[in-house]
Coordinates of C-alpha atoms in Angstrom, one line a residue:
X162 CA -43.0 -56.7 -62.5
X163 CA -40.5 -59.5 -61.5
X164 CA -38.4 -56.9 -59.5
X165 CA -41.5 -56.0 -57.5
X166 CA -42.3 -59.7 -56.8
X167 CA -38.7 -60.4 -55.8
X168 CA -38.7 -57.4 -53.4
X169 CA -42.0 -58.6 -51.9
X170 CA -40.6 -62.2 -51.5
X171 CA -37.4 -60.9 -49.9
X172 CA -39.3 -58.7 -47.5
X173 CA -41.6 -61.6 -46.6
X174 CA -38.6 -63.9 -46.0
X175 CA -37.0 -61.3 -43.8
X176 CA -40.1 -61.1 -41.6
X177 CA -40.4 -64.9 -41.4
X178 CA -36.7 -65.2 -40.4
X179 CA -36.9 -62.5 -37.8
X180 CA -39.8 -64.2 -36.0
X181 CA -37.3 -66.9 -34.9
X182 CA -34.4 -64.6 -33.9
X183 CA -35.1 -64.6 -30.1
X184 CA -35.4 -68.3 -29.7
X185 CA -32.4 -68.9 -32.0
X186 CA -30.4 -66.5 -29.9
X187 CA -31.4 -68.4 -26.8
X188 CA -30.3 -71.7 -28.4
X189 CA -27.0 -70.3 -29.6
X190 CA -26.4 -68.7 -26.2
X191 CA -26.9 -72.0 -24.4
X192 CA -24.5 -73.6 -26.9
X193 CA -21.8 -71.0 -26.8
X194 CA -22.0 -69.4 -23.3
X195 CA -21.3 -66.0 -24.9
X196 CA -23.8 -63.2 -25.4
X197 CA -22.0 -61.6 -28.4
X198 CA -20.9 -64.9 -30.0
X199 CA -24.6 -66.0 -29.8
X200 CA -25.8 -62.9 -31.6
X201 CA -23.0 -63.3 -34.2
X202 CA -24.0 -67.0 -34.7
X203 CA -27.7 -66.0 -35.2
X204 CA -26.7 -63.3 -37.7
X205 CA -24.6 -65.9 -39.6
X206 CA -27.6 -68.3 -39.5
X207 CA -29.9 -65.7 -41.0
X208 CA -27.4 -64.8 -43.7
X209 CA -26.9 -68.4 -44.6
X210 CA -30.7 -69.1 -44.6
X211 CA -31.3 -66.0 -46.8
X212 CA -28.7 -67.0 -49.3
X213 CA -29.7 -70.7 -49.6
X214 CA -33.5 -70.3 -49.3
X215 CA -34.0 -71.2 -52.9
X216 CA -32.5 -74.7 -52.1
X217 CA -34.9 -75.1 -49.1
X218 CA -37.7 -77.2 -50.6
X219 CA -39.9 -77.3 -47.6
X220 CA -39.0 -80.8 -46.6
X221 CA -39.0 -79.6 -43.0
X222 CA -40.5 -76.6 -41.3
X223 CA -38.6 -73.3 -41.7
X224 CA -38.0 -73.4 -37.9
X225 CA -36.3 -76.8 -38.0
X226 CA -34.2 -75.8 -41.0
X227 CA -33.0 -72.7 -39.1
X228 CA -32.1 -74.8 -36.1
X229 CA -30.1 -77.1 -38.3
X230 CA -28.2 -74.1 -39.7
X231 CA -27.7 -72.6 -36.3
X232 CA -26.4 -75.9 -34.9
X233 CA -23.9 -76.2 -37.6
X234 CA -22.7 -72.6 -37.1
X235 CA -22.3 -73.3 -33.3
X236 CA -20.5 -76.6 -33.8
X237 CA -18.1 -74.8 -36.2
X238 CA -17.5 -72.1 -33.6
X239 CA -16.9 -74.7 -30.9
X240 CA -14.3 -76.6 -32.7
X241 CA -11.6 -74.5 -31.0
X242 CA -12.6 -76.4 -27.8
X243 CA -13.0 -73.3 -25.6
X244 CA -15.3 -74.0 -22.6
X245 CA -16.5 -70.8 -21.0
X246 CA -16.7 -70.9 -17.2
X247 CA -17.3 -69.1 -14.0
X248 CA -14.4 -68.3 -11.6
X249 CA -15.4 -71.2 -9.3
X250 CA -15.1 -73.6 -12.2
X251 CA -11.4 -72.7 -12.6
X252 CA -9.9 -72.4 -9.2
X253 CA -10.4 -72.6 -5.4
X254 CA -11.9 -69.6 -3.6
X255 CA -9.4 -67.0 -2.3
X256 CA -9.3 -65.9 1.4
X257 CA -9.8 -62.2 1.7
X258 CA -6.2 -61.8 3.1
X259 CA -4.8 -63.1 -0.2
X260 CA -7.3 -61.4 -2.5
X261 CA -5.8 -60.0 -5.7
X262 CA -7.6 -58.8 -8.9
X263 CA -6.1 -60.8 -11.8
X264 CA -8.0 -60.6 -15.0
X265 CA -8.3 -63.4 -17.6
X266 CA -9.2 -63.0 -21.3
X267 CA -12.8 -62.3 -22.2
X268 CA -13.2 -65.6 -23.9
X269 CA -12.6 -67.4 -20.6
X270 CA -15.9 -66.4 -19.0
X271 CA -19.5 -67.3 -19.2
X272 CA -21.3 -64.1 -20.1
X273 CA -24.6 -62.6 -18.9
X274 CA -27.5 -62.1 -21.2
X275 CA -30.7 -60.0 -21.0
X276 CA -33.8 -62.2 -20.7
X277 CA -35.5 -60.3 -23.5
X278 CA -32.9 -61.3 -26.0
X279 CA -33.1 -65.1 -25.4
X280 CA -36.5 -65.9 -23.9
X281 CA -39.4 -65.7 -26.4
X282 CA -42.9 -64.9 -25.1
X283 CA -44.8 -68.1 -24.5
X284 CA -48.3 -68.7 -23.1
X285 CA -47.5 -71.9 -21.2
X286 CA -46.1 -71.0 -17.7
X287 CA -44.4 -74.4 -17.4
X288 CA -42.6 -73.8 -20.7
X289 CA -41.6 -70.3 -19.7
X290 CA -40.2 -71.7 -16.4
X291 CA -38.1 -74.3 -18.1
X292 CA -36.7 -71.7 -20.5
X293 CA -35.7 -69.4 -17.6
X294 CA -34.1 -72.2 -15.7
X295 CA -32.1 -73.2 -18.8
X296 CA -30.3 -69.9 -19.0
X297 CA -29.4 -69.5 -15.3
X298 CA -25.7 -69.3 -14.6
X299 CA -25.3 -72.6 -12.8
X300 CA -27.1 -74.6 -15.6
X301 CA -25.2 -72.7 -18.3
X302 CA -21.9 -73.5 -16.6
X303 CA -22.9 -77.1 -16.5
X304 CA -23.8 -77.1 -20.2
X305 CA -20.3 -75.8 -21.0
X306 CA -18.7 -79.0 -19.6
X307 CA -20.5 -81.1 -22.2
X308 CA -19.0 -82.0 -25.6
X309 CA -20.6 -79.8 -28.3
X310 CA -22.9 -82.5 -29.8
X311 CA -24.1 -83.7 -26.4
X312 CA -24.8 -80.1 -25.5
X313 CA -26.9 -79.7 -28.7
X314 CA -28.8 -82.9 -27.9
X315 CA -29.5 -82.0 -24.3
X316 CA -30.8 -78.5 -25.2
X317 CA -32.9 -79.7 -28.1
X318 CA -34.4 -82.7 -26.2
X319 CA -34.8 -81.3 -22.6
X320 CA -35.1 -77.6 -23.0
X321 CA -36.9 -77.3 -26.4
X322 CA -38.7 -80.6 -26.1
X323 CA -37.8 -81.9 -29.5
X324 CA -38.5 -85.6 -30.2
X325 CA -35.5 -87.9 -30.5
X326 CA -36.3 -88.5 -34.2
X327 CA -36.4 -84.8 -34.9
X328 CA -33.0 -84.3 -33.3
X329 CA -31.6 -87.3 -35.1
X330 CA -32.7 -85.8 -38.4
X331 CA -31.2 -82.4 -37.5
X332 CA -27.9 -83.9 -36.6
X333 CA -27.9 -86.5 -39.5
X334 CA -27.6 -89.3 -37.0
X335 CA -29.7 -92.2 -35.5
X336 CA -32.3 -92.1 -32.8
X337 CA -30.1 -94.6 -30.8
X338 CA -27.1 -92.2 -31.1
X339 CA -29.3 -89.3 -29.9
X340 CA -30.6 -91.3 -26.9
X341 CA -27.0 -92.4 -26.0
X342 CA -25.7 -88.8 -26.2
X343 CA -28.6 -87.6 -24.0
X344 CA -27.9 -90.3 -21.4
X345 CA -24.2 -89.3 -21.2
X346 CA -25.1 -85.6 -21.0
X347 CA -27.6 -86.3 -18.1
X348 CA -24.9 -88.3 -16.3
X349 CA -22.4 -85.5 -16.6
X350 CA -24.8 -82.9 -15.3
X351 CA -25.9 -85.2 -12.4
X352 CA -22.3 -85.3 -11.2
X353 CA -22.4 -81.5 -10.6
X354 CA -23.7 -80.4 -7.3
X355 CA -24.1 -76.7 -7.9
X356 CA -27.3 -76.8 -10.0
X357 CA -29.5 -76.3 -6.9
X358 CA -27.9 -72.9 -6.1
X359 CA -30.7 -70.9 -7.8
X360 CA -33.3 -73.7 -8.0
X361 CA -35.5 -71.9 -5.4
X362 CA -36.0 -68.8 -7.5
X363 CA -39.7 -68.5 -8.2
X364 CA -41.1 -67.4 -11.6
X365 CA -42.4 -64.8 -11.0
X366 CA -40.6 -64.0 -7.7
X367 CA -42.8 -64.6 -4.7
X368 CA -43.5 -62.0 -2.0
X369 CA -40.7 -63.2 0.2
X370 CA -38.1 -63.0 -2.6
X371 CA -39.4 -59.6 -3.6
X372 CA -38.9 -58.4 0.0
X373 CA -35.4 -60.0 0.0
X374 CA -34.4 -58.0 -3.1
X375 CA -35.8 -54.8 -1.5
X376 CA -33.7 -55.3 1.6
X377 CA -30.7 -56.1 -0.6
X378 CA -31.1 -52.8 -2.5
X379 CA -31.4 -50.9 0.7
X380 CA -28.4 -52.6 2.3
X381 CA -26.2 -52.3 -0.8
X382 CA -27.1 -48.7 -1.6
X383 CA -26.7 -47.8 2.0
X384 CA -23.5 -49.8 2.2
X385 CA -24.8 -51.4 5.4
X386 CA -22.6 -54.4 5.9
X387 CA -24.5 -55.6 8.9
X388 CA -27.8 -55.6 7.0
X389 CA -26.1 -57.2 4.0
X390 CA -24.6 -60.0 6.1
X391 CA -28.1 -60.8 7.4
X392 CA -29.2 -61.5 3.8
X393 CA -26.3 -63.7 2.8
X394 CA -26.2 -67.4 3.2
X395 CA -23.1 -68.4 5.2
X396 CA -21.7 -70.1 2.1
X397 CA -22.6 -67.3 -0.3
X398 CA -20.3 -66.9 -3.3
X399 CA -19.2 -63.6 -4.9
X400 CA -17.6 -63.5 -8.4
X401 CA -16.3 -60.6 -10.5
X402 CA -15.4 -61.6 -14.1
X403 CA -13.0 -60.7 -15.8
X404 CA -11.1 -61.2 -12.5
X405 CA -10.6 -64.8 -11.5
X406 CA -11.0 -64.0 -7.8
X407 CA -14.0 -65.4 -6.1
X408 CA -15.0 -65.3 -2.4
X409 CA -17.0 -67.5 -0.1
X410 CA -18.8 -66.6 3.1
X411 CA -20.3 -63.3 4.2
X412 CA -17.3 -62.3 6.3
X413 CA -14.9 -62.3 3.3
X414 CA -17.5 -60.8 1.0
X415 CA -18.3 -57.9 3.2
X416 CA -14.7 -57.6 4.1
X417 CA -13.8 -57.2 0.5
X418 CA -16.6 -54.6 -0.1
X419 CA -15.2 -52.4 2.7
X420 CA -11.5 -52.7 1.5
X421 CA -10.7 -53.4 -2.1
X422 CA -14.3 -52.7 -3.1
X423 CA -14.9 -49.6 -1.0
X424 CA -15.3 -47.4 -4.1
X425 CA -18.7 -49.0 -4.5
X426 CA -20.1 -47.2 -1.5
X427 CA -22.8 -44.8 -2.6
X428 CA -23.8 -46.9 -5.6
X429 CA -27.2 -46.9 -7.2
X430 CA -29.0 -50.1 -8.4
X431 CA -31.3 -50.3 -11.4
X432 CA -33.3 -53.6 -11.8
X433 CA -32.6 -55.8 -14.9
X434 CA -33.8 -59.2 -16.0
X435 CA -30.8 -61.3 -16.6
X436 CA -30.2 -65.0 -17.1
X437 CA -33.7 -65.9 -15.8
X438 CA -32.7 -64.4 -12.5
X439 CA -33.1 -61.1 -10.6
X440 CA -30.3 -58.7 -11.2
X441 CA -29.3 -55.0 -11.1
X442 CA -27.2 -52.6 -13.1
X443 CA -24.8 -51.1 -10.6
X444 CA -23.7 -47.5 -11.0
X445 CA -21.0 -46.2 -8.6
X446 CA -20.3 -42.6 -7.8
X447 CA -18.5 -40.7 -10.6
X448 CA -15.9 -38.5 -8.9
X449 CA -15.1 -36.7 -12.2
X450 CA -18.5 -35.9 -13.8
X451 CA -20.7 -36.2 -10.7
X452 CA -23.7 -38.5 -10.7
X453 CA -23.0 -42.2 -11.2
X454 CA -21.0 -44.2 -13.7
X455 CA -21.5 -47.9 -14.7
X456 CA -19.7 -50.5 -12.7
X457 CA -21.3 -53.9 -13.0
X458 CA -24.2 -56.0 -14.1
X459 CA -25.1 -58.0 -10.9
X460 CA -26.8 -61.4 -11.2
X461 CA -28.3 -62.7 -7.9
X462 CA -29.0 -66.3 -6.9
X463 CA -31.5 -67.0 -4.1
X464 CA -32.2 -70.1 -2.0
X465 CA -34.1 -70.6 1.2
X466 CA -34.7 -66.9 1.7
X467 CA -31.1 -65.9 1.5
X468 CA -28.7 -64.8 -1.3
X469 CA -26.5 -67.7 -2.2
X470 CA -24.5 -66.0 -4.9
X471 CA -24.0 -62.6 -6.5
X472 CA -22.0 -62.2 -9.6
X473 CA -20.6 -58.9 -10.8
X474 CA -19.9 -58.7 -14.5
X475 CA -17.6 -55.7 -14.8
X476 CA -17.0 -55.1 -18.5
X477 CA -19.6 -52.3 -18.5
X478 CA -18.7 -50.9 -21.9
X479 CA -20.0 -54.2 -23.4
X480 CA -22.8 -55.1 -21.0
X481 CA -24.6 -51.8 -20.4
X482 CA -25.4 -51.2 -24.1
X483 CA -26.4 -54.8 -24.5
X484 CA -29.0 -54.2 -21.7
X485 CA -30.1 -50.9 -23.2
X486 CA -28.7 -49.1 -20.1
X487 CA -27.3 -45.5 -20.1
X488 CA -23.6 -45.0 -19.6
X489 CA -24.1 -42.3 -17.0
X490 CA -26.7 -41.4 -14.3
X491 CA -27.2 -37.8 -13.5
X492 CA -27.5 -37.2 -9.8
X493 CA -31.0 -35.6 -10.1
X494 CA -32.4 -38.5 -12.2
X495 CA -31.3 -41.4 -10.1
X496 CA -34.8 -41.9 -8.9
X497 CA -36.4 -42.3 -12.3
X498 CA -34.2 -44.8 -14.0
X499 CA -36.1 -48.0 -13.2
X500 CA -37.6 -48.0 -16.7
X501 CA -34.2 -47.7 -18.4

């Protein structure tokens, strides 16, 4: 009898914990800047919660308790001091004539994340918009510049709309300390001038932005550099982690694509929802097997009717399974992959 009761209780707890997985993954992702570290942190949080549930006396909600555990897990993971970044956070842009593909270790880079893994379904459009904005690459990069506890305070107060008293209880500190940390975090973010890069992306995309993406797909798949140039802001930025190279301006970008990047000609693009922004899985021609092989997850930034940034995340063996994407496109099925 007791075995059956225990089994039922365990199953019930598993269900209750799982209800919070997506929002906890979003929280840990904002804290850590890494897709895979975030999922590891949430799994660790779930294991710790499961093991110590008997000690949880209901003095707070289950959700608050899980956030406390997740915060401690993330703070422990951040003690090494690594701050993930984008290429433009680490160096000056490189002129095309000096372009060289020099990789840096994986733990250098801010990583992409599928929306579905970090953005829970909410009914309030304003709340959904804030959640999307808070996982966009520019904001994520800004978060990584904050000390770990300031980062937690900013996310909990401004993204998740917790009260200062609730954050103070979670961090075992005072309301005055929370307010001070939030003020310092806001000041640091205000000093950065790149947050507006994707601020004009509507949620959902408006008609003009949808047409811009359609023109982008046609230009990229057709490898039409004249058409692509017309879509790019004159100060557009292109990055390609794990390489530290980044390019500025449509001349250098299209010049790169027709020289070092010429193997991308003939690519196919499959839409993905990534970091609260429009994106595509890029498959380039596969000379060995035919069809197309994974090359990059593209994340696009839009402002004032132009593309201001496009970011190619090239570690396809990691990213494509994370997005549930196939590792090969057969030539005859290219046209039916949008639901992948």
